[in-house]
mmCIF file of C-alpha atoms in Angstrom:
data_model
loop_
_atom_site.group_PDB
_atom_site.id
_atom_site.type_symbol
_atom_site.label_atom_id
_atom_site.label_comp_id
_atom_site.label_asym_id
_atom_site.label_seq_id
_atom_site.Cartn_x
_atom_site.Cartn_y
_atom_site.Cartn_z
ATOM 1 C CA UNK H 1 0.899 115.229 -132.158
ATOM 2 C CA UNK H 2 0.477 116.769 -135.786
ATOM 3 C CA UNK H 3 1.351 120.323 -135.215
ATOM 4 C CA UNK H 4 -1.788 121.610 -137.020
ATOM 5 C CA UNK H 5 -4.055 119.609 -134.720
ATOM 6 C CA UNK H 6 -1.944 120.764 -131.580
ATOM 7 C CA UNK H 7 -2.546 124.501 -133.013
ATOM 8 C CA UNK H 8 -6.033 123.787 -133.435
ATOM 9 C CA UNK H 9 -6.293 122.385 -130.270
ATOM 10 C CA UNK H 10 -4.794 125.438 -128.428
ATOM 11 C CA UNK H 11 -6.968 127.760 -130.177
ATOM 12 C CA UNK H 12 -10.130 125.858 -129.160
ATOM 13 C CA UNK H 13 -9.504 127.137 -125.654
ATOM 14 C CA UNK H 14 -10.126 130.470 -126.477
ATOM 15 C CA UNK H 15 -13.904 131.993 -126.910
ATOM 16 C CA UNK H 16 -14.561 135.673 -127.259
ATOM 17 C CA UNK H 17 -16.177 137.965 -124.630
ATOM 18 C CA UNK H 18 -16.137 139.159 -121.247
ATOM 19 C CA UNK H 19 -17.109 136.518 -118.742
ATOM 20 C CA UNK H 20 -20.537 137.630 -116.689
ATOM 21 C CA UNK H 21 -19.543 137.158 -112.891
ATOM 22 C CA UNK H 22 -22.727 134.778 -112.344
ATOM 23 C CA UNK H 23 -20.476 132.291 -114.689
ATOM 24 C CA UNK H 24 -17.577 132.050 -112.220
ATOM 25 C CA UNK H 25 -17.484 131.398 -108.355
ATOM 26 C CA UNK H 26 -15.545 133.124 -106.104
ATOM 27 C CA UNK H 27 -14.410 130.319 -102.944
ATOM 28 C CA UNK H 28 -12.918 132.923 -100.077
ATOM 29 C CA UNK H 29 -11.067 131.005 -97.659
ATOM 30 C CA UNK H 30 -10.722 132.433 -94.111
ATOM 31 C CA UNK H 31 -10.456 131.241 -90.778
ATOM 32 C CA UNK H 32 -11.366 132.350 -87.007
ATOM 33 C CA UNK H 33 -8.376 133.972 -86.760
ATOM 34 C CA UNK H 34 -8.682 135.956 -89.856
ATOM 35 C CA UNK H 35 -11.928 137.098 -89.908
ATOM 36 C CA UNK H 36 -11.309 141.086 -90.441
ATOM 37 C CA UNK H 37 -9.567 140.171 -93.508
ATOM 38 C CA UNK H 38 -12.698 138.344 -94.814
ATOM 39 C CA UNK H 39 -14.851 141.211 -93.376
ATOM 40 C CA UNK H 40 -12.886 143.735 -95.349
ATOM 41 C CA UNK H 41 -13.001 141.664 -98.653
ATOM 42 C CA UNK H 42 -16.780 141.381 -98.142
ATOM 43 C CA UNK H 43 -17.173 145.044 -98.089
ATOM 44 C CA UNK H 44 -15.073 146.015 -100.788
ATOM 45 C CA UNK H 45 -14.239 144.046 -103.702
ATOM 46 C CA UNK H 46 -16.439 140.832 -102.984
ATOM 47 C CA UNK H 47 -19.518 142.796 -102.263
ATOM 48 C CA UNK H 48 -22.489 141.379 -104.126
ATOM 49 C CA UNK H 49 -20.605 138.972 -106.133
ATOM 50 C CA UNK H 50 -23.424 136.791 -107.372
ATOM 51 C CA UNK H 51 -21.467 133.387 -106.853
ATOM 52 C CA UNK H 52 -19.693 133.761 -103.605
ATOM 53 C CA UNK H 53 -18.720 131.279 -101.325
ATOM 54 C CA UNK H 54 -16.892 131.532 -98.004
ATOM 55 C CA UNK H 55 -15.001 128.729 -96.110
ATOM 56 C CA UNK H 56 -13.396 128.606 -93.017
ATOM 57 C CA UNK H 57 -12.857 126.635 -89.611
ATOM 58 C CA UNK H 58 -15.803 128.066 -88.015
ATOM 59 C CA UNK H 59 -19.660 128.883 -88.918
ATOM 60 C CA UNK H 60 -20.172 132.508 -88.443
ATOM 61 C CA UNK H 61 -22.090 135.430 -90.257
ATOM 62 C CA UNK H 62 -20.566 138.465 -91.658
ATOM 63 C CA UNK H 63 -23.199 140.748 -92.578
ATOM 64 C CA UNK H 64 -25.329 138.826 -94.558
ATOM 65 C CA UNK H 65 -22.986 136.433 -95.558
ATOM 66 C CA UNK H 66 -22.788 133.068 -94.353
ATOM 67 C CA UNK H 67 -19.357 131.644 -93.326
ATOM 68 C CA UNK H 68 -19.141 128.023 -93.604
ATOM 69 C CA UNK H 69 -17.306 125.571 -91.346
ATOM 70 C CA UNK H 70 -16.185 123.045 -94.132
ATOM 71 C CA UNK H 71 -14.113 120.952 -91.521
ATOM 72 C CA UNK H 72 -17.003 119.987 -89.291
ATOM 73 C CA UNK H 73 -18.039 117.063 -91.504
ATOM 74 C CA UNK H 74 -14.758 116.308 -93.343
ATOM 75 C CA UNK H 75 -12.355 114.696 -91.180
ATOM 76 C CA UNK H 76 -11.108 111.126 -91.247
ATOM 77 C CA UNK H 77 -13.084 109.732 -88.584
ATOM 78 C CA UNK H 78 -16.341 110.593 -90.977
ATOM 79 C CA UNK H 79 -14.684 109.454 -93.941
ATOM 80 C CA UNK H 80 -15.008 105.343 -93.509
ATOM 81 C CA UNK H 81 -16.903 105.108 -96.516
ATOM 82 C CA UNK H 82 -14.215 107.058 -98.207
ATOM 83 C CA UNK H 83 -11.414 105.352 -96.487
ATOM 84 C CA UNK H 84 -12.907 102.039 -97.714
ATOM 85 C CA UNK H 85 -13.167 103.266 -101.245
ATOM 86 C CA UNK H 86 -9.255 104.560 -101.120
ATOM 87 C CA UNK H 87 -8.303 100.894 -99.822
ATOM 88 C CA UNK H 88 -10.378 98.962 -102.481
ATOM 89 C CA UNK H 89 -8.812 101.270 -105.006
ATOM 90 C CA UNK H 90 -5.332 100.588 -103.983
ATOM 91 C CA UNK H 91 -6.162 96.837 -103.488
ATOM 92 C CA UNK H 92 -7.068 96.914 -107.258
ATOM 93 C CA UNK H 93 -4.169 99.199 -108.622
ATOM 94 C CA UNK H 94 -1.538 97.309 -106.378
ATOM 95 C CA UNK H 95 -0.747 100.427 -104.653
ATOM 96 C CA UNK H 96 0.818 99.650 -101.332
ATOM 97 C CA UNK H 97 2.944 102.505 -100.651
ATOM 98 C CA UNK H 98 3.121 105.139 -97.329
ATOM 99 C CA UNK H 99 -0.395 106.543 -98.322
ATOM 100 C CA UNK H 100 -1.823 102.924 -97.049
ATOM 101 C CA UNK H 101 -0.862 103.752 -93.296
ATOM 102 C CA UNK H 102 -3.884 104.942 -90.699
ATOM 103 C CA UNK H 103 -4.616 108.388 -90.490
ATOM 104 C CA UNK H 104 -2.473 110.309 -88.100
ATOM 105 C CA UNK H 105 -2.855 113.695 -86.775
ATOM 106 C CA UNK H 106 -1.174 116.502 -88.695
ATOM 107 C CA UNK H 107 1.939 117.108 -86.821
ATOM 108 C CA UNK H 108 4.267 119.949 -88.107
ATOM 109 C CA UNK H 109 5.872 123.234 -86.522
ATOM 110 C CA UNK H 110 3.024 125.484 -88.481
ATOM 111 C CA UNK H 111 0.339 125.051 -85.858
ATOM 112 C CA UNK H 112 -3.172 124.688 -85.416
ATOM 113 C CA UNK H 113 -4.320 127.547 -87.617
ATOM 114 C CA UNK H 114 -2.038 126.651 -90.411
ATOM 115 C CA UNK H 115 -3.107 122.868 -90.315
ATOM 116 C CA UNK H 116 -6.806 123.746 -90.432
ATOM 117 C CA UNK H 117 -6.234 125.893 -93.387
ATOM 118 C CA UNK H 118 -4.441 122.915 -95.155
ATOM 119 C CA UNK H 119 -7.632 120.573 -94.682
ATOM 120 C CA UNK H 120 -9.948 123.257 -96.078
ATOM 121 C CA UNK H 121 -9.026 122.817 -99.538
ATOM 122 C CA UNK H 122 -10.976 119.480 -100.567
ATOM 123 C CA UNK H 123 -14.122 119.860 -98.408
ATOM 124 C CA UNK H 124 -14.225 123.400 -99.709
ATOM 125 C CA UNK H 125 -14.262 122.849 -103.425
ATOM 126 C CA UNK H 126 -16.793 119.990 -102.850
ATOM 127 C CA UNK H 127 -19.300 122.449 -101.337
ATOM 128 C CA UNK H 128 -18.428 124.897 -103.813
ATOM 129 C CA UNK H 129 -19.259 122.387 -106.867
ATOM 130 C CA UNK H 130 -22.753 121.445 -104.906
ATOM 131 C CA UNK H 131 -23.408 125.035 -104.477
ATOM 132 C CA UNK H 132 -22.816 126.326 -108.014
ATOM 133 C CA UNK H 133 -22.947 123.422 -110.365
ATOM 134 C CA UNK H 134 -23.471 125.369 -113.350
ATOM 135 C CA UNK H 135 -21.035 127.800 -113.479
ATOM 136 C CA UNK H 136 -18.308 127.612 -115.855
ATOM 137 C CA UNK H 137 -15.118 128.547 -113.649
ATOM 138 C CA UNK H 138 -14.175 127.967 -109.757
ATOM 139 C CA UNK H 139 -11.631 130.547 -108.428
ATOM 140 C CA UNK H 140 -10.240 129.499 -104.768
ATOM 141 C CA UNK H 141 -8.557 132.782 -103.036
ATOM 142 C CA UNK H 142 -7.101 133.563 -99.844
ATOM 143 C CA UNK H 143 -8.445 136.084 -97.240
ATOM 144 C CA UNK H 144 -5.188 138.436 -98.067
ATOM 145 C CA UNK H 145 -5.305 138.214 -101.911
ATOM 146 C CA UNK H 146 -6.889 141.003 -103.576
ATOM 147 C CA UNK H 147 -8.982 140.096 -106.893
ATOM 148 C CA UNK H 148 -9.235 142.552 -109.685
ATOM 149 C CA UNK H 149 -12.676 141.395 -111.059
ATOM 150 C CA UNK H 150 -12.675 143.128 -114.440
ATOM 151 C CA UNK H 151 -9.419 141.878 -115.304
ATOM 152 C CA UNK H 152 -10.342 138.443 -114.477
ATOM 153 C CA UNK H 153 -13.582 138.320 -116.082
ATOM 154 C CA UNK H 154 -11.737 139.784 -119.267
ATOM 155 C CA UNK H 155 -9.199 136.907 -118.852
ATOM 156 C CA UNK H 156 -11.637 134.123 -118.409
ATOM 157 C CA UNK H 157 -13.962 135.077 -120.920
ATOM 158 C CA UNK H 158 -11.582 134.166 -123.746
ATOM 159 C CA UNK H 159 -10.640 130.815 -122.444
ATOM 160 C CA UNK H 160 -12.884 127.706 -122.851
ATOM 161 C CA UNK H 161 -14.176 126.157 -119.541
ATOM 162 C CA UNK H 162 -14.875 122.710 -121.445
ATOM 163 C CA UNK H 163 -11.403 122.022 -121.300
ATOM 164 C CA UNK H 164 -9.843 120.532 -118.365
ATOM 165 C CA UNK H 165 -7.926 123.330 -117.234
ATOM 166 C CA UNK H 166 -6.288 124.207 -113.540
ATOM 167 C CA UNK H 167 -3.946 127.065 -113.448
ATOM 168 C CA UNK H 168 -2.535 129.962 -111.789
ATOM 169 C CA UNK H 169 1.093 130.545 -110.296
ATOM 170 C CA UNK H 170 3.088 126.780 -110.927
ATOM 171 C CA UNK H 171 5.028 125.971 -108.054
ATOM 172 C CA UNK H 172 7.184 122.943 -107.197
ATOM 173 C CA UNK H 173 7.799 120.864 -103.749
ATOM 174 C CA UNK H 174 10.714 118.677 -103.920
ATOM 175 C CA UNK H 175 10.058 115.034 -103.381
ATOM 176 C CA UNK H 176 10.991 114.161 -99.680
ATOM 177 C CA UNK H 177 8.935 112.436 -96.758
ATOM 178 C CA UNK H 178 7.099 115.326 -95.996
ATOM 179 C CA UNK H 179 6.129 116.050 -99.911
ATOM 180 C CA UNK H 180 2.713 115.014 -99.738
ATOM 181 C CA UNK H 181 2.897 111.961 -102.002
ATOM 182 C CA UNK H 182 5.319 113.865 -104.629
ATOM 183 C CA UNK H 183 7.511 112.275 -106.758
ATOM 184 C CA UNK H 184 10.014 113.638 -109.265
ATOM 185 C CA UNK H 185 7.458 113.180 -112.084
ATOM 186 C CA UNK H 186 4.700 114.556 -110.388
ATOM 187 C CA UNK H 187 5.597 117.806 -108.156
ATOM 188 C CA UNK H 188 4.164 120.528 -109.387
ATOM 189 C CA UNK H 189 0.765 122.185 -108.077
ATOM 190 C CA UNK H 190 -0.705 125.930 -108.344
ATOM 191 C CA UNK H 191 0.283 128.329 -105.206
ATOM 192 C CA UNK H 192 -2.758 129.076 -103.379
ATOM 193 C CA UNK H 193 -1.846 132.469 -102.236
ATOM 194 C CA UNK H 194 -2.110 134.202 -105.744
ATOM 195 C CA UNK H 195 -5.350 132.130 -106.227
ATOM 196 C CA UNK H 196 -6.181 128.722 -108.128
ATOM 197 C CA UNK H 197 -8.487 128.559 -110.904
ATOM 198 C CA UNK H 198 -10.389 125.190 -112.063
ATOM 199 C CA UNK H 199 -12.650 124.928 -115.038
ATOM 200 C CA UNK H 200 -16.124 123.114 -115.115
ATOM 201 C CA UNK H 201 -14.622 120.256 -116.800
ATOM 202 C CA UNK H 202 -11.554 119.643 -114.161
ATOM 203 C CA UNK H 203 -13.844 120.286 -111.227
ATOM 204 C CA UNK H 204 -16.304 117.259 -112.341
ATOM 205 C CA UNK H 205 -13.327 115.162 -112.942
ATOM 206 C CA UNK H 206 -11.726 116.284 -109.540
ATOM 207 C CA UNK H 207 -15.022 115.454 -107.765
ATOM 208 C CA UNK H 208 -14.784 111.867 -109.008
ATOM 209 C CA UNK H 209 -11.277 111.480 -106.935
ATOM 210 C CA UNK H 210 -11.857 113.925 -104.082
ATOM 211 C CA UNK H 211 -13.324 111.171 -101.126
ATOM 212 C CA UNK H 212 -10.110 109.165 -102.344
ATOM 213 C CA UNK H 213 -7.900 112.085 -101.784
ATOM 214 C CA UNK H 214 -9.354 112.840 -98.581
ATOM 215 C CA UNK H 215 -8.795 109.462 -97.519
ATOM 216 C CA UNK H 216 -5.098 109.338 -98.444
ATOM 217 C CA UNK H 217 -3.219 110.312 -95.493
ATOM 218 C CA UNK H 218 -0.400 111.789 -97.544
ATOM 219 C CA UNK H 219 -2.990 114.273 -98.857
ATOM 220 C CA UNK H 220 -5.483 114.827 -95.742
ATOM 221 C CA UNK H 221 -1.957 115.480 -93.601
ATOM 222 C CA UNK H 222 -0.258 117.521 -95.982
ATOM 223 C CA UNK H 223 1.096 120.290 -94.615
ATOM 224 C CA UNK H 224 0.212 122.761 -97.378
ATOM 225 C CA UNK H 225 -3.303 122.146 -99.087
ATOM 226 C CA UNK H 226 -2.484 123.572 -102.353
ATOM 227 C CA UNK H 227 0.226 121.197 -102.339
ATOM 228 C CA UNK H 228 -2.583 118.166 -101.260
ATOM 229 C CA UNK H 229 -4.761 119.941 -104.105
ATOM 230 C CA UNK H 230 -2.060 119.550 -106.558
ATOM 231 C CA UNK H 231 -1.366 115.995 -105.842
ATOM 232 C CA UNK H 232 -4.935 115.039 -106.177
ATOM 233 C CA UNK H 233 -5.208 116.712 -109.676
ATOM 234 C CA UNK H 234 -2.514 114.128 -110.680
ATOM 235 C CA UNK H 235 -5.074 111.509 -109.315
ATOM 236 C CA UNK H 236 -7.816 112.722 -111.685
ATOM 237 C CA UNK H 237 -5.658 113.174 -114.651
ATOM 238 C CA UNK H 238 -5.764 117.042 -114.806
ATOM 239 C CA UNK H 239 -2.738 118.803 -115.857
ATOM 240 C CA UNK H 240 -1.715 122.190 -114.929
ATOM 241 C CA UNK H 241 -0.940 125.518 -116.665
ATOM 242 C CA UNK H 242 0.870 128.408 -115.785
ATOM 243 C CA UNK H 243 -1.709 131.608 -115.571
ATOM 244 C CA UNK H 244 -0.751 135.060 -116.421
ATOM 245 C CA UNK H 245 -1.269 137.867 -113.730
ATOM 246 C CA UNK H 246 -1.095 135.489 -110.660
ATOM 247 C CA UNK H 247 1.129 137.367 -108.226
ATOM 248 C CA UNK H 248 2.804 135.759 -105.025
ATOM 249 C CA UNK H 249 5.129 138.293 -104.354
ATOM 250 C CA UNK H 250 3.509 141.341 -102.646
ATOM 251 C CA UNK H 251 3.503 144.407 -105.031
ATOM 252 C CA UNK H 252 3.640 146.454 -102.031
ATOM 253 C CA UNK H 253 7.325 144.941 -101.129
ATOM 254 C CA UNK H 254 10.030 147.326 -101.766
ATOM 255 C CA UNK H 255 11.893 144.464 -102.805
ATOM 256 C CA UNK H 256 8.974 143.528 -105.238
ATOM 257 C CA UNK H 257 10.649 142.567 -108.698
ATOM 258 C CA UNK H 258 8.233 142.342 -111.739
ATOM 259 C CA UNK H 259 8.388 138.844 -113.094
ATOM 260 C CA UNK H 260 5.622 139.899 -115.718
ATOM 261 C CA UNK H 261 5.420 142.801 -117.757
ATOM 262 C CA UNK H 262 4.468 146.169 -115.719
ATOM 263 C CA UNK H 263 1.773 146.957 -118.279
ATOM 264 C CA UNK H 264 0.094 143.316 -117.615
ATOM 265 C CA UNK H 265 -3.381 143.623 -116.196
ATOM 266 C CA UNK H 266 -3.114 141.582 -112.727
ATOM 267 C CA UNK H 267 -6.028 139.043 -111.971
ATOM 268 C CA UNK H 268 -5.167 138.532 -108.104
ATOM 269 C CA UNK H 269 -2.395 139.935 -106.361
ATOM 270 C CA UNK H 270 -1.282 138.112 -102.937
ATOM 271 C CA UNK H 271 -0.253 139.228 -99.181
ATOM 272 C CA UNK H 272 -2.195 142.550 -98.619
ATOM 273 C CA UNK H 273 -3.271 143.766 -95.124
ATOM 274 C CA UNK H 274 -6.719 145.220 -94.362
ATOM 275 C CA UNK H 275 -5.432 148.731 -95.003
ATOM 276 C CA UNK H 276 -3.825 147.973 -97.828
ATOM 277 C CA UNK H 277 -6.859 146.004 -99.410
ATOM 278 C CA UNK H 278 -8.864 149.416 -99.030
ATOM 279 C CA UNK H 279 -6.387 151.321 -100.462
ATOM 280 C CA UNK H 280 -6.211 149.394 -103.479
ATOM 281 C CA UNK H 281 -10.220 148.976 -103.888
ATOM 282 C CA UNK H 282 -10.761 152.876 -103.615
ATOM 283 C CA UNK H 283 -7.754 153.268 -106.364
ATOM 284 C CA UNK H 284 -9.628 150.822 -108.609
ATOM 285 C CA UNK H 285 -13.283 152.443 -107.747
ATOM 286 C CA UNK H 286 -11.740 155.800 -108.777
ATOM 287 C CA UNK H 287 -10.838 154.537 -112.503
ATOM 288 C CA UNK H 288 -14.401 152.366 -113.293
ATOM 289 C CA UNK H 289 -13.238 152.431 -117.089
ATOM 290 C CA UNK H 290 -9.593 151.704 -116.917
ATOM 291 C CA UNK H 291 -7.795 148.507 -117.256
ATOM 292 C CA UNK H 292 -5.489 148.345 -114.319
ATOM 293 C CA UNK H 293 -2.002 147.244 -114.748
ATOM 294 C CA UNK H 294 0.763 145.712 -112.528
ATOM 295 C CA UNK H 295 2.585 149.196 -113.016
ATOM 296 C CA UNK H 296 -0.415 151.162 -111.601
ATOM 297 C CA UNK H 297 -0.493 148.882 -108.560
ATOM 298 C CA UNK H 298 3.149 149.222 -108.063
ATOM 299 C CA UNK H 299 2.627 153.203 -108.339
ATOM 300 C CA UNK H 300 -0.065 153.286 -106.007
ATOM 301 C CA UNK H 301 1.957 151.697 -102.993
ATOM 302 C CA UNK H 302 5.266 153.437 -104.046
ATOM 303 C CA UNK H 303 4.199 156.664 -104.322
ATOM 304 C CA UNK H 304 5.242 157.071 -108.018
ATOM 305 C CA UNK H 305 3.108 159.789 -109.812
ATOM 306 C CA UNK H 306 1.270 158.521 -112.987
ATOM 307 C CA UNK H 307 3.584 160.715 -115.370
ATOM 308 C CA UNK H 308 6.421 159.963 -113.756
ATOM 309 C CA UNK H 309 8.654 157.179 -115.390
ATOM 310 C CA UNK H 310 9.944 154.235 -112.981
ATOM 311 C CA UNK H 311 12.384 151.713 -114.099
ATOM 312 C CA UNK H 312 11.688 148.101 -114.392
ATOM 313 C CA UNK H 313 14.357 145.638 -115.008
ATOM 314 C CA UNK H 314 14.468 141.624 -115.852
ATOM 315 C CA UNK H 315 17.610 139.807 -115.884
ATOM 316 C CA UNK H 316 17.688 136.751 -118.344
ATOM 317 C CA UNK H 317 14.474 137.910 -119.830
ATOM 318 C CA UNK H 318 13.512 138.402 -123.435
ATOM 319 C CA UNK H 319 10.021 139.852 -123.815
ATOM 320 C CA UNK H 320 7.915 138.954 -126.996
ATOM 321 C CA UNK H 321 6.590 141.986 -129.309
ATOM 322 C CA UNK H 322 7.152 143.972 -132.260
ATOM 323 C CA UNK H 323 10.813 144.899 -132.858
ATOM 324 C CA UNK H 324 11.324 148.156 -134.544
ATOM 325 C CA UNK H 325 14.981 148.939 -134.030
ATOM 326 C CA UNK H 326 18.474 147.208 -133.426
ATOM 327 C CA UNK H 327 21.677 148.858 -132.900
ATOM 328 C CA UNK H 328 25.000 148.683 -131.077
ATOM 329 C CA UNK H 329 25.173 150.051 -127.243
ATOM 330 C CA UNK H 330 27.794 150.079 -124.640
ATOM 331 C CA UNK H 331 25.344 149.064 -121.775
ATOM 332 C CA UNK H 332 21.987 148.512 -120.717
ATOM 333 C CA UNK H 333 21.835 152.016 -119.357
ATOM 334 C CA UNK H 334 22.328 153.479 -123.037
ATOM 335 C CA UNK H 335 20.045 150.676 -124.377
ATOM 336 C CA UNK H 336 17.217 151.797 -121.717
ATOM 337 C CA UNK H 337 17.957 155.464 -122.311
ATOM 338 C CA UNK H 338 17.444 154.876 -126.081
ATOM 339 C CA UNK H 339 14.098 153.733 -125.318
ATOM 340 C CA UNK H 340 13.135 156.393 -122.909
ATOM 341 C CA UNK H 341 13.949 159.121 -125.589
ATOM 342 C CA UNK H 342 11.885 157.269 -128.168
ATOM 343 C CA UNK H 343 7.974 157.882 -127.772
ATOM 344 C CA UNK H 344 7.385 154.523 -129.822
ATOM 345 C CA UNK H 345 9.497 152.243 -127.296
ATOM 346 C CA UNK H 346 7.850 150.087 -125.176
ATOM 347 C CA UNK H 347 10.226 147.707 -124.043
ATOM 348 C CA UNK H 348 13.903 147.365 -124.885
ATOM 349 C CA UNK H 349 16.109 144.155 -124.421
ATOM 350 C CA UNK H 350 20.177 144.488 -124.470
ATOM 351 C CA UNK H 351 22.072 141.263 -125.139
ATOM 352 C CA UNK H 352 25.754 142.308 -123.179
ATOM 353 C CA UNK H 353 27.850 139.831 -125.002
ATOM 354 C CA UNK H 354 27.380 141.418 -128.657
ATOM 355 C CA UNK H 355 26.493 144.852 -127.380
ATOM 356 C CA UNK H 356 23.204 144.657 -129.017
ATOM 357 C CA UNK H 357 20.122 146.844 -128.103
ATOM 358 C CA UNK H 358 16.613 145.802 -129.434
ATOM 359 C CA UNK H 359 13.778 148.313 -128.980
ATOM 360 C CA UNK H 360 9.875 147.165 -129.064
ATOM 361 C CA UNK H 361 6.780 149.093 -129.869
ATOM 362 C CA UNK H 362 4.751 146.528 -128.463
ATOM 363 C CA UNK H 363 4.629 143.778 -125.736
ATOM 364 C CA UNK H 364 2.426 141.046 -125.577
ATOM 365 C CA UNK H 365 -0.867 141.416 -124.144
ATOM 366 C CA UNK H 366 -0.524 138.435 -122.041
ATOM 367 C CA UNK H 367 2.615 139.254 -120.749
ATOM 368 C CA UNK H 368 4.484 136.416 -122.238
ATOM 369 C CA UNK H 369 8.005 136.322 -122.299
ATOM 370 C CA UNK H 370 11.014 133.710 -122.813
ATOM 371 C CA UNK H 371 14.325 132.880 -121.056
ATOM 372 C CA UNK H 372 16.967 134.525 -122.293
ATOM 373 C CA UNK H 373 20.539 133.566 -120.705
ATOM 374 C CA UNK H 374 22.466 137.012 -120.456
ATOM 375 C CA UNK H 375 19.841 139.131 -121.729
ATOM 376 C CA UNK H 376 18.514 142.207 -119.927
ATOM 377 C CA UNK H 377 15.341 143.752 -120.536
ATOM 378 C CA UNK H 378 13.277 146.406 -119.329
ATOM 379 C CA UNK H 379 9.684 148.378 -119.552
#
């Protein structure tokens, strides 16, 4: 591809402005055993969102919000037409691999609750498309994930939904008999716990193949719904992208490590209990005009005062930013102290093999960093 054309294509993804909440659908995935989480979500961060869909393995009502059982009509036994389509498609393409086997009951060590959760993805997304056909984006979230709506609106507001985009936290599954049809060339997916974002164009393309994916035993019987969705996206010829601000490791953990800059605005953080969800919601509401950063969330759950610096170290990382000073230092500790003593310093990079310290006055607003073997970095 011509580099100039590639640059123009990249720029065409971005549009100015903040995205209104009615332009993106939030799809909250919950279950019979975890409705207490959904109840807290609906009473706090997701309250009154204009384009909200709650999917589950049971029909229920929480307040004035309908909970939709998406499993009741999307089972292999009720998909004879889809199965016929899948068999016809395989006959046409000559695909006679293991996915032509008859439907089996999902049989793993994860239990019925997990199995049900895995099977909510396809029918839940189809229901969302039917219910909200005119939105620009679809965001699928777990009931233990916290969505920073302002940060998400800012982020989606500068990306063009007229591209086929499927993004979040990129993960991989190793090809194996239990890999849900993954191959060495097609083994990536977006991790569901930290949120899955799908543009309207990608959703339309997904809808064209979704019955085939439900009718494919390798996907319908997949042990993880996010893996199955990733494999279905390959069928739809949709590529995945690494998003910024989608966190799988709980920020509440004492072992939390910053894989992106602490000043990066998070979009979705995963694995919060109901008390932590309420605490974070109250914190956000108390600062309505402030852009919440990952560092803010870290401070909240680790009892660090706002004016108290905390150390964030990254191995093998080089943060993008404006470098304004380079000099020799004996250690990463000295480089770190030099940054702390300089009011202009936002991030520092230390290269131990040459004993070089680099100070930067800015950090990339999207949190972009490059791998750098041997580099030590801090914010």
